[in-house]
Amino acid sequence: MDMDDLCFNIATFIGGIFLLDYGADKFLDHTLAVVIAAILQHRTPLALGIVMGSAISNILGAFSLGLLCHPGGMEFDTSAKIYSSILLGITTLFVALALADLLNRVTGILLIAAFVIYLLSIGYAIYKGVTAPPEMSDSDSDSDGDEDASINGEERAPDQNNRTVSESSPLLETADSRPQGDKKPPRRLYQHVFHLFFGLLALSLSGYILAHSAGAIADALQLSGTVFGLTVIAFATTLQEKFISVLSGVRGQGGVVVATTAGSNIFLLTLCVGVVAISGIPVGSKDTCLV
């Protein structure tokens, strides 16, 4: 074992995690980028380990932390129960396919189709008002800011009215006399395209770095790709979900905790597993996936 190469790969792995977090800010989920990078490097056991480890980490890590951080008994609404039921069905299907060794291109296409159907059905349910849309961390922080503004609005209004008034002051405020900075100007289209482009670039680059460095570390430590993906990478790629669950648990938002866990696992067990199955790269006997 070359310690210099091992330390370099570990440092590269840590740097890839930070780059992954930057790219993930522009997209819903970043695990797929690491899975695709692992498949392109012919490391299917590593890709399967990442998917399974992330799913386990979401339930035993993120969901459990959300429950622990809640001061009392957490209440779950109808939407949370619907998401949990869908996750139970998809998890049962994945376990059956894995035990029967049926993860092939046909089942991969079916899993991706199931993910598309899931998105359409949830969108239709939200449109009909059957369920509520899952809340995300960014929208939560924005809504909190809006709530604070509405709560303190009555206190801020007198402050604005307490301005010095003279005989020469106009009776009606003009656009120029209104305080600037209350509203930020909207960003232009090219700025959004610029951020999305660099977010996608960071996401792709971080996926390649993580997959390559993780494979090198696993080889240096003589570990299978599945084991390394189940442990280290799975924990590193689910830090964002854990952070959201902790904040939601502190605020008592049980629906957000369930939606974060269920939505992430449904994404992993349908789209990510479907991509791995469609790749058609057989899993070696040394790294056989055990459920």
Coordinates of C-alpha atoms in Angstrom, one line a residue:
M1 CA 0.0 0.0 0.0
D2 CA 1.4 3.3 -1.1
M3 CA 0.6 5.8 1.6
D4 CA 1.3 8.8 -0.6
D5 CA -1.2 7.7 -3.2
L6 CA -3.7 6.8 -0.5
C7 CA -3.5 10.2 1.2
F8 CA -3.8 11.9 -2.2
N9 CA -6.9 10.0 -3.1
I10 CA -8.5 10.7 0.3
A11 CA -7.8 14.4 -0.1
T12 CA -9.2 14.3 -3.7
F13 CA -12.3 12.5 -2.3
I14 CA -12.9 15.2 0.3
G15 CA -12.4 17.9 -2.3
G16 CA -14.9 16.1 -4.5
I17 CA -17.5 16.1 -1.8
F18 CA -17.3 19.9 -1.4
L19 CA -17.5 20.3 -5.2
L20 CA -20.5 18.0 -5.2
D21 CA -22.3 20.1 -2.6
Y22 CA -21.8 23.2 -4.8
G23 CA -23.2 21.4 -7.9
A24 CA -26.1 19.9 -5.9
D25 CA -27.4 23.4 -5.0
K26 CA -28.6 23.8 -8.6
F27 CA -30.3 20.4 -8.9
L28 CA -32.6 18.1 -6.9
D29 CA -30.3 15.2 -6.3
H30 CA -26.6 14.6 -6.9
T31 CA -26.3 10.9 -6.3
L32 CA -27.1 10.1 -9.9
A33 CA -24.0 11.9 -11.1
V34 CA -21.7 9.7 -8.9
V35 CA -23.6 6.6 -10.0
I36 CA -23.2 7.4 -13.7
A37 CA -19.5 8.2 -13.2
A38 CA -19.0 4.9 -11.4
I39 CA -20.7 3.0 -14.3
L40 CA -18.6 4.8 -16.9
Q41 CA -15.5 3.6 -15.0
H42 CA -16.9 0.0 -15.1
R43 CA -17.4 -0.1 -11.3
T44 CA -21.0 -1.4 -11.1
P45 CA -20.5 -2.8 -7.6
L46 CA -19.5 0.7 -6.4
A47 CA -22.6 2.2 -8.1
L48 CA -24.9 -0.4 -6.5
G49 CA -23.2 0.2 -3.1
I50 CA -23.8 3.9 -3.4
V51 CA -27.5 3.5 -4.1
M52 CA -28.1 1.0 -1.4
G53 CA -26.0 2.8 1.2
S54 CA -27.6 6.1 0.4
A55 CA -31.1 4.5 0.8
I56 CA -30.1 3.0 4.2
S57 CA -28.4 6.2 5.3
N58 CA -31.5 8.2 4.5
I59 CA -33.7 6.0 6.8
L60 CA -31.4 5.2 9.6
G61 CA -29.5 8.5 9.5
A62 CA -31.6 11.4 8.1
F63 CA -35.0 10.2 9.2
S64 CA -33.8 9.1 12.6
L65 CA -32.0 12.4 13.2
G66 CA -35.2 14.2 12.3
L67 CA -37.2 12.2 14.9
L68 CA -34.5 12.7 17.6
C69 CA -34.4 16.5 17.1
H70 CA -38.1 16.9 17.5
P71 CA -38.9 17.8 21.1
G72 CA -42.3 15.9 21.2
G73 CA -44.3 13.4 19.3
M74 CA -44.2 14.2 15.6
E75 CA -47.4 14.2 13.6
F76 CA -47.5 13.1 10.0
D77 CA -50.1 14.4 7.5
T78 CA -51.8 12.6 4.6
S79 CA -49.1 13.5 2.2
A80 CA -46.4 11.9 4.4
K81 CA -48.4 8.7 4.6
I82 CA -48.9 8.6 0.8
Y83 CA -45.1 9.1 0.2
S84 CA -44.3 6.4 2.7
S85 CA -46.7 3.9 1.1
I86 CA -45.2 4.5 -2.3
L87 CA -41.7 4.0 -0.9
L88 CA -42.8 0.7 0.7
G89 CA -44.1 -0.6 -2.6
I90 CA -40.9 0.4 -4.5
T91 CA -38.6 -0.9 -1.9
T92 CA -40.4 -4.3 -1.9
L93 CA -40.1 -4.4 -5.7
F94 CA -36.4 -3.6 -5.6
V95 CA -35.7 -6.3 -3.0
A96 CA -37.6 -8.9 -5.0
L97 CA -35.7 -8.0 -8.2
A98 CA -32.4 -8.1 -6.4
L99 CA -33.0 -11.4 -4.7
A100 CA -34.2 -13.0 -7.9
D101 CA -31.2 -11.6 -9.8
L102 CA -33.5 -9.8 -12.3
L103 CA -31.7 -6.4 -12.5
N104 CA -31.3 -6.3 -16.3
R105 CA -32.0 -3.9 -19.0
V106 CA -35.7 -4.7 -19.2
T107 CA -36.3 -4.2 -15.5
G108 CA -34.1 -1.1 -15.7
I109 CA -36.4 0.4 -18.2
L110 CA -39.4 -0.5 -16.1
L111 CA -37.8 1.1 -13.0
I112 CA -37.2 4.4 -14.9
A113 CA -40.7 4.2 -16.3
A114 CA -41.9 3.8 -12.7
F115 CA -40.0 6.9 -11.7
V116 CA -41.7 8.9 -14.5
I117 CA -45.1 7.6 -13.5
Y118 CA -44.4 8.5 -9.9
L119 CA -43.5 12.1 -10.9
L120 CA -46.7 12.4 -13.1
S121 CA -48.9 10.9 -10.4
I122 CA -47.6 13.1 -7.6
G123 CA -47.9 16.2 -9.9
Y124 CA -51.5 15.2 -10.7
A125 CA -52.3 14.6 -7.0
I126 CA -50.8 18.0 -6.1
Y127 CA -52.8 19.6 -8.9
K128 CA -56.0 18.0 -7.6
G129 CA -55.2 18.9 -4.0
V130 CA -55.0 15.3 -2.8
T131 CA -51.5 15.8 -1.5
A132 CA -49.2 18.7 -0.7
P133 CA -45.9 19.4 -2.5
P134 CA -42.9 18.3 -0.6
E135 CA -41.1 21.3 1.0
M136 CA -37.5 21.9 0.2
S137 CA -34.8 23.5 2.3
D138 CA -34.5 26.6 0.1
S139 CA -38.2 27.3 0.1
D140 CA -38.4 26.7 3.8
S141 CA -35.8 29.4 4.4
D142 CA -37.6 31.7 2.0
S143 CA -40.9 31.1 3.6
D144 CA -39.4 31.8 7.1
G145 CA -38.1 35.1 5.8
D146 CA -41.5 36.0 4.5
E147 CA -43.2 35.0 7.8
D148 CA -40.7 37.1 9.7
A149 CA -41.5 40.0 7.4
S150 CA -45.2 39.6 7.8
I151 CA -44.9 39.3 11.6
N152 CA -42.7 42.3 11.9
G153 CA -44.6 44.2 9.2
E154 CA -46.7 46.1 11.7
E155 CA -43.6 47.1 13.6
R156 CA -41.8 48.2 10.4
A157 CA -44.6 50.3 9.1
P158 CA -44.5 52.8 11.9
D159 CA -40.7 53.1 11.4
Q160 CA -41.3 54.1 7.8
N161 CA -44.0 56.6 8.8
N162 CA -41.8 58.2 11.5
R163 CA -39.7 60.0 8.9
T164 CA -39.3 63.7 9.4
V165 CA -42.0 65.6 7.6
S166 CA -41.6 69.3 6.6
E167 CA -43.8 71.8 4.7
S168 CA -41.9 71.0 1.5
S169 CA -42.4 67.3 1.8
P170 CA -44.7 65.8 -0.9
L171 CA -48.1 64.4 0.2
L172 CA -47.7 61.3 -1.9
E173 CA -44.6 59.2 -2.2
T174 CA -43.1 59.0 -5.6
A175 CA -41.1 56.1 -7.0
D176 CA -37.8 58.0 -6.4
S177 CA -38.6 58.8 -2.8
R178 CA -39.4 55.2 -1.8
P179 CA -36.6 53.4 0.0
Q180 CA -34.4 51.4 -2.2
G181 CA -33.2 47.9 -1.5
D182 CA -36.6 46.6 -0.4
K183 CA -36.9 44.6 -3.6
K184 CA -34.0 43.0 -5.3
P185 CA -34.1 43.3 -9.1
P186 CA -34.9 40.0 -10.8
R187 CA -32.0 38.1 -12.3
R188 CA -31.8 37.9 -16.0
L189 CA -32.1 34.7 -18.0
Y190 CA -28.4 34.5 -18.9
Q191 CA -27.5 34.6 -15.2
H192 CA -29.7 31.6 -14.5
V193 CA -28.2 29.8 -17.5
F194 CA -24.7 30.6 -16.3
H195 CA -25.4 29.2 -12.8
L196 CA -27.0 26.1 -14.2
F197 CA -24.1 25.5 -16.6
F198 CA -21.5 25.7 -13.9
G199 CA -23.6 23.7 -11.5
L200 CA -23.9 20.9 -14.1
L201 CA -20.2 21.2 -14.7
A202 CA -19.4 21.0 -11.0
L203 CA -21.8 18.1 -10.6
S204 CA -20.3 16.1 -13.5
L205 CA -16.7 16.8 -12.4
S206 CA -17.4 15.9 -8.8
G207 CA -19.1 12.7 -9.8
Y208 CA -16.0 11.7 -11.8
I209 CA -13.6 12.7 -8.9
L210 CA -15.6 10.9 -6.3
A211 CA -16.0 7.7 -8.3
H212 CA -12.3 7.6 -9.3
S213 CA -10.9 8.4 -5.9
A214 CA -13.3 6.1 -4.2
G215 CA -12.3 3.2 -6.4
A216 CA -8.6 3.9 -5.8
I217 CA -9.1 4.1 -2.0
A218 CA -11.1 0.8 -2.1
D219 CA -8.4 -0.9 -4.1
A220 CA -5.6 0.4 -1.8
L221 CA -7.4 -0.8 1.3
Q222 CA -8.4 -4.1 -0.5
L223 CA -12.1 -3.4 0.0
S224 CA -14.9 -4.3 -2.4
G225 CA -16.6 -1.4 -4.2
T226 CA -19.9 -2.4 -2.8
V227 CA -18.7 -2.2 0.8
F228 CA -17.0 1.2 0.2
G229 CA -20.1 2.6 -1.5
L230 CA -22.4 1.3 1.3
T231 CA -20.4 3.1 3.9
V232 CA -18.2 6.1 3.1
I233 CA -19.7 7.4 -0.1
A234 CA -23.3 6.8 1.0
F235 CA -22.7 8.8 4.1
A236 CA -20.9 11.6 2.2
T237 CA -23.6 12.0 -0.4
T238 CA -26.5 12.1 2.0
L239 CA -25.2 14.9 4.3
Q240 CA -27.7 17.4 2.7
E241 CA -30.7 15.2 3.5
K242 CA -29.5 14.8 7.1
F243 CA -29.1 18.6 7.5
I244 CA -32.7 19.1 6.1
S245 CA -34.1 16.5 8.4
V246 CA -32.4 17.9 11.5
L247 CA -33.8 21.4 10.8
S248 CA -37.2 20.1 10.0
G249 CA -37.3 18.0 13.2
V250 CA -36.4 21.0 15.3
R251 CA -39.2 23.0 13.6
G252 CA -41.7 20.1 14.1
Q253 CA -42.3 19.7 10.4
G254 CA -42.9 15.9 10.2
G255 CA -44.1 16.1 6.6
V256 CA -40.7 17.6 5.5
V257 CA -38.8 14.8 7.2
V258 CA -40.9 12.1 5.6
A259 CA -40.9 13.8 2.2
T260 CA -37.1 14.2 2.2
T261 CA -36.5 10.6 3.1
A262 CA -39.2 9.1 0.9
G263 CA -38.5 11.2 -2.1
S264 CA -34.8 10.6 -2.0
N265 CA -35.2 6.9 -1.7
I266 CA -37.8 6.6 -4.4
F267 CA -35.4 8.5 -6.7
L268 CA -32.5 6.1 -5.7
L269 CA -34.5 2.9 -6.1
T270 CA -36.1 3.7 -9.4
L271 CA -34.0 6.1 -11.5
C272 CA -30.6 5.3 -10.1
V273 CA -31.1 1.6 -10.0
G274 CA -32.7 1.7 -13.4
V275 CA -29.6 3.4 -14.9
V276 CA -27.3 0.8 -13.2
A277 CA -29.5 -2.0 -14.6
I278 CA -29.6 -0.6 -18.1
S279 CA -25.8 -0.2 -18.3
G280 CA -25.7 -4.0 -18.7
I281 CA -22.4 -4.3 -16.9
P282 CA -22.5 -7.6 -14.9
V283 CA -21.7 -7.5 -11.2
G284 CA -18.6 -9.6 -10.4
S285 CA -18.8 -12.5 -8.1
K286 CA -16.5 -10.8 -5.6
D287 CA -18.8 -7.8 -5.3
T288 CA -22.2 -9.6 -5.5
C289 CA -24.9 -7.3 -4.2
L290 CA -26.5 -8.7 -1.0
V291 CA -29.7 -7.2 0.2

